[in-house]
Short mmCIF file of C-alpha atoms in Angstrom, two decimals:
data_model
loop_
_atom_site.label_atom_id
_atom_site.label_comp_id
_atom_site.label_asym_id
_atom_site.label_seq_id
_atom_site.Cartn_x
_atom_site.Cartn_y
_atom_site.Cartn_z
CA UNK A 1 16.28 -155.05 266.76
CA UNK A 2 16.56 -153.54 270.22
CA UNK A 3 16.22 -149.76 269.83
CA UNK A 4 19.10 -149.12 272.25
CA UNK A 5 21.45 -151.33 270.22
CA UNK A 6 20.20 -149.62 267.05
CA UNK A 7 21.15 -146.22 268.49
CA UNK A 8 24.53 -147.56 269.54
CA UNK A 9 25.17 -148.70 265.98
CA UNK A 10 23.85 -145.67 264.14
CA UNK A 11 24.15 -142.77 266.58
CA UNK A 12 27.35 -141.74 264.78
CA UNK A 13 25.28 -141.22 261.63
CA UNK A 14 23.13 -138.56 263.26
CA UNK A 15 26.23 -136.76 264.53
CA UNK A 16 27.75 -136.86 261.05
CA UNK A 17 24.56 -135.47 259.54
CA UNK A 18 24.48 -132.68 262.13
CA UNK A 19 28.06 -131.63 261.42
CA UNK A 20 27.32 -131.83 257.68
CA UNK A 21 24.53 -129.30 258.17
CA UNK A 22 21.80 -131.65 256.99
CA UNK A 23 19.45 -130.70 259.85
CA UNK A 24 19.78 -126.96 259.16
CA UNK A 25 19.96 -126.65 255.35
CA UNK A 26 19.79 -123.38 253.47
CA UNK A 27 17.84 -123.51 250.23
CA UNK A 28 17.61 -119.75 249.72
CA UNK A 29 19.54 -117.74 247.13
CA UNK A 30 23.24 -117.74 247.90
CA UNK A 31 24.92 -114.66 249.30
CA UNK A 32 28.36 -113.11 249.28
CA UNK A 33 31.02 -114.13 251.78
CA UNK A 34 30.71 -110.84 253.65
CA UNK A 35 26.94 -111.20 253.85
CA UNK A 36 27.57 -114.68 255.20
CA UNK A 37 29.77 -113.22 257.94
CA UNK A 38 27.05 -110.73 258.84
CA UNK A 39 24.48 -113.52 258.82
CA UNK A 40 26.58 -115.54 261.30
CA UNK A 41 26.92 -112.55 263.62
CA UNK A 42 23.20 -111.75 263.43
CA UNK A 43 22.22 -115.37 263.95
CA UNK A 44 24.43 -115.72 267.00
CA UNK A 45 22.67 -112.78 268.61
CA UNK A 46 19.15 -113.82 267.70
CA UNK A 47 18.88 -117.45 268.69
CA UNK A 48 19.65 -119.76 271.59
CA UNK A 49 19.57 -122.84 269.30
CA UNK A 50 17.45 -125.09 271.48
CA UNK A 51 17.62 -127.88 268.89
CA UNK A 52 21.42 -127.96 269.07
CA UNK A 53 21.39 -128.16 272.86
CA UNK A 54 18.75 -130.90 273.04
CA UNK A 55 20.37 -132.88 270.24
CA UNK A 56 23.84 -133.08 271.76
CA UNK A 57 22.80 -133.36 275.40
CA UNK A 58 20.44 -136.23 274.57
CA UNK A 59 23.10 -138.12 272.64
CA UNK A 60 25.69 -137.43 275.32
CA UNK A 61 23.48 -138.81 278.08
CA UNK A 62 22.56 -141.87 276.04
CA UNK A 63 26.09 -142.81 274.98
CA UNK A 64 27.60 -142.04 278.38
CA UNK A 65 25.05 -144.29 280.06
CA UNK A 66 25.55 -147.09 277.53
CA UNK A 67 29.31 -146.79 277.86
CA UNK A 68 29.31 -147.12 281.64
CA UNK A 69 26.95 -150.11 281.74
CA UNK A 70 28.65 -151.92 278.85
CA UNK A 71 30.67 -154.93 279.99
CA UNK A 72 31.97 -156.10 276.62
CA UNK A 73 34.64 -154.05 274.81
CA UNK A 74 37.16 -153.68 277.62
CA UNK A 75 40.16 -153.07 275.33
CA UNK A 76 38.24 -150.38 273.49
CA UNK A 77 37.26 -148.73 276.76
CA UNK A 78 40.87 -148.34 277.87
CA UNK A 79 41.88 -146.67 274.60
CA UNK A 80 38.80 -144.46 274.59
CA UNK A 81 39.43 -143.29 278.15
CA UNK A 82 43.06 -142.56 277.34
CA UNK A 83 42.37 -140.51 274.20
CA UNK A 84 39.21 -138.87 275.47
CA UNK A 85 40.93 -137.77 278.68
CA UNK A 86 43.37 -135.72 276.58
CA UNK A 87 40.51 -134.03 274.72
CA UNK A 88 38.68 -133.37 277.99
CA UNK A 89 41.80 -131.79 279.52
CA UNK A 90 41.79 -129.36 276.58
CA UNK A 91 38.11 -128.67 277.24
CA UNK A 92 38.90 -128.15 280.93
CA UNK A 93 41.46 -125.49 279.98
CA UNK A 94 38.65 -123.77 278.07
CA UNK A 95 36.37 -124.04 281.10
CA UNK A 96 39.10 -122.66 283.34
CA UNK A 97 39.42 -119.63 281.08
CA UNK A 98 35.97 -118.52 282.26
CA UNK A 99 37.71 -117.27 285.40
CA UNK A 100 39.31 -114.40 283.43
CA UNK A 101 36.70 -114.05 280.69
CA UNK A 102 34.54 -110.93 280.46
CA UNK A 103 31.67 -113.27 279.53
CA UNK A 104 32.06 -116.18 281.99
CA UNK A 105 28.62 -117.65 281.37
CA UNK A 106 29.18 -117.76 277.62
CA UNK A 107 32.64 -119.24 278.12
CA UNK A 108 31.37 -121.93 280.49
CA UNK A 109 28.48 -122.79 278.19
CA UNK A 110 30.72 -123.14 275.14
CA UNK A 111 33.39 -125.10 277.04
CA UNK A 112 30.82 -127.51 278.46
CA UNK A 113 29.38 -127.97 274.98
CA UNK A 114 32.83 -128.98 273.74
CA UNK A 115 33.06 -131.60 276.50
CA UNK A 116 29.67 -132.94 275.45
CA UNK A 117 30.63 -132.89 271.78
CA UNK A 118 34.01 -134.61 272.19
CA UNK A 119 32.63 -137.29 274.50
CA UNK A 120 29.57 -137.97 272.34
CA UNK A 121 31.33 -138.40 269.00
CA UNK A 122 34.18 -140.39 270.58
CA UNK A 123 31.93 -142.91 272.32
CA UNK A 124 29.58 -143.11 269.32
CA UNK A 125 32.51 -143.96 267.03
CA UNK A 126 33.71 -146.69 269.38
CA UNK A 127 30.24 -148.26 269.51
CA UNK A 128 29.97 -148.04 265.73
CA UNK A 129 33.36 -149.72 265.31
CA UNK A 130 32.50 -152.45 267.82
CA UNK A 131 29.16 -153.19 266.12
CA UNK A 132 30.82 -153.08 262.66
CA UNK A 133 28.42 -150.40 261.45
CA UNK A 134 30.91 -147.76 260.26
CA UNK A 135 30.23 -148.66 256.62
CA UNK A 136 26.47 -148.17 256.97
CA UNK A 137 26.95 -144.87 258.79
CA UNK A 138 29.23 -143.63 256.01
CA UNK A 139 27.05 -144.84 253.13
CA UNK A 140 23.88 -143.27 254.49
CA UNK A 141 25.60 -139.99 255.42
CA UNK A 142 27.19 -139.66 251.97
CA UNK A 143 24.01 -140.57 250.11
CA UNK A 144 21.98 -138.04 252.11
CA UNK A 145 24.62 -135.37 251.51
CA UNK A 146 24.55 -136.06 247.75
CA UNK A 147 20.75 -136.00 247.65
CA UNK A 148 20.69 -132.70 249.55
CA UNK A 149 23.09 -131.16 247.04
CA UNK A 150 21.05 -132.44 244.09
CA UNK A 151 17.84 -131.13 245.67
CA UNK A 152 19.39 -127.70 246.19
CA UNK A 153 20.39 -127.61 242.52
CA UNK A 154 16.91 -128.59 241.28
CA UNK A 155 15.44 -126.02 243.63
CA UNK A 156 17.61 -123.35 242.00
CA UNK A 157 19.56 -122.58 245.15
CA UNK A 158 22.64 -124.74 244.65
CA UNK A 159 24.90 -122.19 242.97
CA UNK A 160 26.00 -118.68 243.86
CA UNK A 161 26.33 -115.78 241.42
CA UNK A 162 29.74 -117.03 240.29
CA UNK A 163 28.31 -120.50 239.49
CA UNK A 164 30.20 -122.06 242.38
CA UNK A 165 28.40 -124.95 244.05
CA UNK A 166 27.26 -123.94 247.52
CA UNK A 167 24.63 -126.67 247.76
CA UNK A 168 22.56 -126.46 250.90
CA UNK A 169 24.98 -124.04 252.60
CA UNK A 170 25.22 -120.26 252.36
CA UNK A 171 28.83 -120.36 251.21
CA UNK A 172 30.69 -122.44 248.62
CA UNK A 173 33.69 -122.50 250.96
CA UNK A 174 31.64 -124.20 253.68
CA UNK A 175 30.36 -126.68 251.14
CA UNK A 176 33.91 -127.30 249.94
CA UNK A 177 35.34 -127.90 253.41
CA UNK A 178 32.54 -130.30 254.33
CA UNK A 179 32.96 -132.31 251.13
CA UNK A 180 36.76 -132.47 251.52
CA UNK A 181 36.50 -133.60 255.13
CA UNK A 182 33.81 -136.17 254.33
CA UNK A 183 35.98 -137.63 251.57
CA UNK A 184 39.08 -137.78 253.76
CA UNK A 185 37.37 -139.16 256.86
CA UNK A 186 35.61 -141.82 254.75
CA UNK A 187 38.83 -142.95 253.08
CA UNK A 188 40.63 -142.85 256.43
CA UNK A 189 38.10 -145.25 257.96
CA UNK A 190 37.90 -147.45 254.85
CA UNK A 191 41.63 -148.11 254.82
CA UNK A 192 42.19 -148.27 258.58
CA UNK A 193 39.25 -150.45 259.63
CA UNK A 194 38.64 -152.72 256.62
CA UNK A 195 35.31 -151.13 255.77
CA UNK A 196 33.45 -152.58 252.77
CA UNK A 197 34.46 -149.90 250.29
CA UNK A 198 33.26 -150.74 246.76
CA UNK A 199 30.02 -148.76 246.90
CA UNK A 200 31.55 -146.09 249.14
CA UNK A 201 34.38 -145.55 246.62
CA UNK A 202 31.80 -144.79 243.94
CA UNK A 203 30.13 -142.31 246.28
CA UNK A 204 33.48 -140.67 247.03
CA UNK A 205 34.06 -140.09 243.32
CA UNK A 206 30.70 -138.31 243.15
CA UNK A 207 31.61 -136.23 246.20
CA UNK A 208 34.92 -135.24 244.63
CA UNK A 209 33.11 -134.18 241.44
CA UNK A 210 30.90 -131.92 243.56
CA UNK A 211 34.00 -130.63 245.36
CA UNK A 212 35.49 -129.57 242.02
CA UNK A 213 32.27 -127.76 241.11
CA UNK A 214 32.44 -125.73 244.34
CA UNK A 215 35.70 -124.25 242.97
CA UNK A 216 36.83 -123.95 246.58
CA UNK A 217 40.56 -123.94 245.84
CA UNK A 218 41.75 -124.51 249.41
CA UNK A 219 39.49 -127.51 249.97
CA UNK A 220 40.36 -129.07 246.61
CA UNK A 221 44.09 -128.68 247.26
CA UNK A 222 43.78 -130.11 250.78
CA UNK A 223 41.86 -133.14 249.55
CA UNK A 224 44.32 -133.84 246.74
CA UNK A 225 47.28 -133.29 249.08
CA UNK A 226 45.91 -135.97 251.41
CA UNK A 227 45.84 -138.58 248.63
CA UNK A 228 49.36 -137.64 247.56
CA UNK A 229 50.82 -137.82 251.06
CA UNK A 230 49.35 -141.23 251.94
CA UNK A 231 51.87 -142.71 249.51
CA UNK A 232 54.61 -141.94 252.06
CA UNK A 233 55.67 -144.09 255.01
CA UNK A 234 54.30 -143.40 258.49
CA UNK A 235 57.71 -142.08 259.60
CA UNK A 236 57.85 -139.56 256.75
CA UNK A 237 54.24 -138.55 257.38
CA UNK A 238 54.99 -137.90 261.05
CA UNK A 239 58.00 -135.78 260.08
CA UNK A 240 55.97 -133.74 257.58
CA UNK A 241 53.05 -133.20 259.97
CA UNK A 242 55.37 -132.29 262.85
CA UNK A 243 57.24 -129.73 260.75
CA UNK A 244 54.01 -128.14 259.50
CA UNK A 245 52.35 -128.05 262.94
CA UNK A 246 55.41 -126.64 264.71
CA UNK A 247 55.98 -124.08 261.94
CA UNK A 248 52.44 -122.69 262.03
CA UNK A 249 52.31 -122.79 265.82
CA UNK A 250 55.58 -120.86 265.97
CA UNK A 251 54.61 -118.30 263.33
CA UNK A 252 51.12 -117.50 264.58
CA UNK A 253 51.39 -118.15 268.34
CA UNK A 254 54.83 -118.75 269.83
CA UNK A 255 56.86 -116.00 268.11
CA UNK A 256 54.24 -113.26 268.69
CA UNK A 257 53.84 -114.39 272.31
CA UNK A 258 57.54 -114.56 273.15
CA UNK A 259 58.51 -111.41 271.23
CA UNK A 260 55.72 -109.48 272.95
CA UNK A 261 57.06 -110.38 276.38
CA UNK A 262 60.58 -109.46 275.23
CA UNK A 263 59.32 -106.00 274.22
CA UNK A 264 60.06 -106.62 270.55
CA UNK A 265 56.60 -107.55 269.27
CA UNK A 266 56.73 -109.45 265.98
CA UNK A 267 53.89 -111.07 264.07
CA UNK A 268 53.21 -112.16 260.52
CA UNK A 269 50.77 -109.32 259.78
CA UNK A 270 53.70 -106.88 259.89
CA UNK A 271 55.16 -108.55 256.82
CA UNK A 272 52.14 -109.12 254.57
CA UNK A 273 49.86 -106.74 252.68
CA UNK A 274 46.43 -105.79 253.99
CA UNK A 275 44.74 -107.76 251.21
CA UNK A 276 46.87 -110.87 251.81
CA UNK A 277 44.72 -114.02 251.40
CA UNK A 278 41.63 -112.00 250.40
CA UNK A 279 41.78 -109.46 253.20
CA UNK A 280 43.20 -111.64 255.94
CA UNK A 281 46.24 -109.40 256.27
CA UNK A 282 44.22 -106.53 257.71
CA UNK A 283 42.16 -108.90 259.89
CA UNK A 284 45.26 -110.49 261.41
CA UNK A 285 46.96 -107.13 261.89
CA UNK A 286 43.94 -105.75 263.76
CA UNK A 287 43.71 -108.80 266.03
CA UNK A 288 47.43 -108.90 266.85
CA UNK A 289 47.22 -105.19 267.63
CA UNK A 290 44.26 -105.92 269.92
CA UNK A 291 46.27 -108.49 271.89
CA UNK A 292 49.07 -105.97 272.36
CA UNK A 293 46.91 -102.93 273.12
CA UNK A 294 44.77 -104.65 275.75
CA UNK A 295 47.64 -106.76 277.14
CA UNK A 296 45.89 -110.07 276.45
CA UNK A 297 48.88 -111.92 275.05
CA UNK A 298 49.51 -114.05 278.14
CA UNK A 299 46.08 -115.57 278.85
CA UNK A 300 43.82 -114.22 276.11
CA UNK A 301 40.15 -113.31 276.46
CA UNK A 302 38.85 -116.74 277.45
CA UNK A 303 37.32 -119.46 275.34
CA UNK A 304 34.63 -118.18 272.98
CA UNK A 305 34.82 -114.70 274.53
CA UNK A 306 35.96 -112.63 271.57
CA UNK A 307 33.61 -113.25 268.65
CA UNK A 308 29.84 -113.78 268.71
CA UNK A 309 29.30 -112.45 272.22
CA UNK A 310 26.89 -109.65 271.32
CA UNK A 311 29.55 -106.92 271.27
CA UNK A 312 31.81 -105.96 268.38
CA UNK A 313 35.46 -106.01 269.53
CA UNK A 314 36.90 -102.50 269.92
CA UNK A 315 39.54 -102.76 267.18
CA UNK A 316 36.94 -104.09 264.72
CA UNK A 317 34.21 -101.57 265.54
CA UNK A 318 34.51 -99.37 262.45
CA UNK A 319 31.27 -98.65 260.65
CA UNK A 320 33.17 -97.92 257.45
CA UNK A 321 35.02 -101.24 257.43
CA UNK A 322 34.07 -104.86 256.73
CA UNK A 323 35.91 -105.78 259.93
CA UNK A 324 32.79 -105.10 262.01
CA UNK A 325 31.09 -108.06 260.33
CA UNK A 326 33.72 -110.79 260.68
CA UNK A 327 32.76 -113.71 262.91
CA UNK A 328 36.19 -115.34 263.30
CA UNK A 329 39.89 -114.58 263.07
CA UNK A 330 40.09 -116.47 259.76
CA UNK A 331 43.09 -118.20 261.28
CA UNK A 332 42.57 -120.92 263.86
CA UNK A 333 45.98 -120.46 265.44
CA UNK A 334 45.36 -116.75 265.97
CA UNK A 335 41.89 -117.53 267.27
CA UNK A 336 43.45 -119.85 269.88
CA UNK A 337 45.84 -117.05 270.84
CA UNK A 338 42.94 -114.62 271.24
CA UNK A 339 41.11 -117.03 273.53
CA UNK A 340 43.93 -118.61 275.55
CA UNK A 341 46.96 -116.40 275.09
CA UNK A 342 50.41 -117.89 274.56
CA UNK A 343 50.22 -119.92 277.81
CA UNK A 344 46.91 -121.70 277.17
CA UNK A 345 47.56 -122.10 273.43
CA UNK A 346 50.91 -123.76 274.15
CA UNK A 347 49.30 -126.19 276.59
CA UNK A 348 46.58 -127.07 274.09
CA UNK A 349 49.18 -127.59 271.36
CA UNK A 350 51.21 -129.89 273.63
CA UNK A 351 48.15 -132.00 274.49
CA UNK A 352 47.26 -132.36 270.79
CA UNK A 353 50.81 -133.53 270.12
CA UNK A 354 50.57 -136.04 272.99
CA UNK A 355 47.32 -137.40 271.59
CA UNK A 356 49.05 -138.39 268.34
CA UNK A 357 52.43 -139.63 269.57
CA UNK A 358 51.69 -143.34 269.12
CA UNK A 359 49.69 -143.02 265.92
CA UNK A 360 50.83 -145.68 263.45
CA UNK A 361 48.28 -145.49 260.63
CA UNK A 362 49.34 -143.61 257.51
CA UNK A 363 45.72 -142.94 256.55
CA UNK A 364 44.77 -141.55 259.96
CA UNK A 365 47.90 -139.53 260.65
CA UNK A 366 47.93 -138.00 257.15
CA UNK A 367 44.39 -136.69 257.75
CA UNK A 368 46.02 -134.14 260.06
CA UNK A 369 46.89 -132.20 256.90
CA UNK A 370 43.29 -130.92 256.81
CA UNK A 371 43.11 -129.27 260.26
CA UNK A 372 46.77 -128.16 260.20
CA UNK A 373 46.57 -126.35 256.86
CA UNK A 374 42.93 -125.31 256.85
CA UNK A 375 43.49 -123.71 260.22
CA UNK A 376 45.78 -121.17 258.55
CA UNK A 377 42.96 -119.51 256.64
CA UNK A 378 39.89 -120.48 258.71
CA UNK A 379 39.16 -120.92 262.40
CA UNK A 380 38.22 -124.58 262.51
CA UNK A 381 40.06 -126.19 265.42
CA UNK A 382 38.25 -126.36 268.74
CA UNK A 383 35.31 -124.37 267.42
CA UNK A 384 31.70 -125.52 267.66
CA UNK A 385 30.40 -128.63 265.86
CA UNK A 386 31.86 -128.16 262.39
CA UNK A 387 33.22 -130.92 260.17
CA UNK A 388 36.86 -129.84 260.49
CA UNK A 389 36.70 -130.10 264.30
CA UNK A 390 34.75 -133.37 264.00
CA UNK A 391 37.60 -134.68 261.85
CA UNK A 392 40.21 -133.63 264.42
CA UNK A 393 38.38 -135.45 267.22
CA UNK A 394 37.99 -138.52 265.02
CA UNK A 395 41.68 -138.50 264.11
CA UNK A 396 42.61 -138.57 267.81
CA UNK A 397 40.14 -141.33 268.71
CA UNK A 398 40.68 -143.39 265.53
CA UNK A 399 44.46 -143.38 266.04
CA UNK A 400 43.92 -145.15 269.36
CA UNK A 401 41.30 -147.60 268.09
CA UNK A 402 43.52 -148.53 265.14
CA UNK A 403 46.21 -149.81 267.52
CA UNK A 404 43.90 -152.39 269.12
CA UNK A 405 41.47 -153.03 266.25
CA UNK A 406 42.34 -156.74 265.93
CA UNK A 407 41.81 -157.37 269.65
CA UNK A 408 38.41 -155.66 269.55
CA UNK A 409 37.30 -157.64 266.50
CA UNK A 410 38.33 -160.89 268.16
CA UNK A 411 36.57 -159.89 271.36
CA UNK A 412 33.40 -159.11 269.43
CA UNK A 413 33.48 -162.49 267.63
CA UNK A 414 34.07 -164.39 270.85
CA UNK A 415 31.07 -162.74 272.51
CA UNK A 416 28.66 -162.63 269.56
CA UNK A 417 30.08 -165.20 267.15
CA UNK A 418 31.56 -164.47 263.73
CA UNK A 419 29.24 -162.43 261.54
#
């Protein structure tokens, strides 16, 4: 087989494995969540991650080149350009924020990476769909993930002190999120694109068993909620997702932003205890105070310019508090507000809504429950190359591909013959 065609068919697999953490496993003794936060901060200061840069730039250049010279899937190209342009506009807003960031080089670097990431996974998925290799990509990714977990257990590094499965990650919560997303994204593709599912269904049962062993309550609930909600009609799903998205956007971004500019600052941290959601109350209160004190509510600090920049934020710099070690806002909506303010966050929210307006697949649209709800307790949207963000990008692209899937299949059979 031509190596270029092989990469077109299975490039998505390598991206999946990267986001699943397979290339950077941790088989050491598991640590506490706070030690994990400190480890993230220390790691961000100590490494430039050359592997990450070479990996994504290489795949971006390859898939971009193959996309532009390809003369076959014209229908798929139009959908891809339409959906990807929305994602790239969001990335451009991030790049624009470098103009008011205190760390413009970091902001530009992280914004450009997001452009590379979104373009790479989007084009790779389209090639995989066109070549009918989604099932192979899923099977291999899931099998490797399962084997990595089993290896970590036999090595004695799979469980933390509380006997929660952390597998080849430092944290059982990270393991839980990755397993939940892998299950949902697999089922989403199986049902939406007629993927051969018998063997994959068996693998998904194994993944869910591992998910239960992680005892990651949030991830388990999110996964189960997905399978409950897919029983509803697409209209009801759209209503539910719209209500949830607008509610959380209003609570964490719009109300604080508007009330601040009306000189009656209101935010959720004023109404919850400090230990709310395992300490998130005090984290949120400190960050909302920061936005008010430094007058950053309108435009924020710039993309990627608050955490992991080599300097502990002023309101978190307390040597007697755990706050000095946190590496995210532990709320993706608040993290957007910190980076883009109420203006940029509102624009990004609007573009995400636009990207899903014509979605008509129950299985794809329902998958939004993961990023919408998980974003309340963790910063997962529009942040690096994690599985939750990978899922969000795939939801946007898959919703477009689903609409023209029959035309693409027919086009493929006309050009290559029925397989």
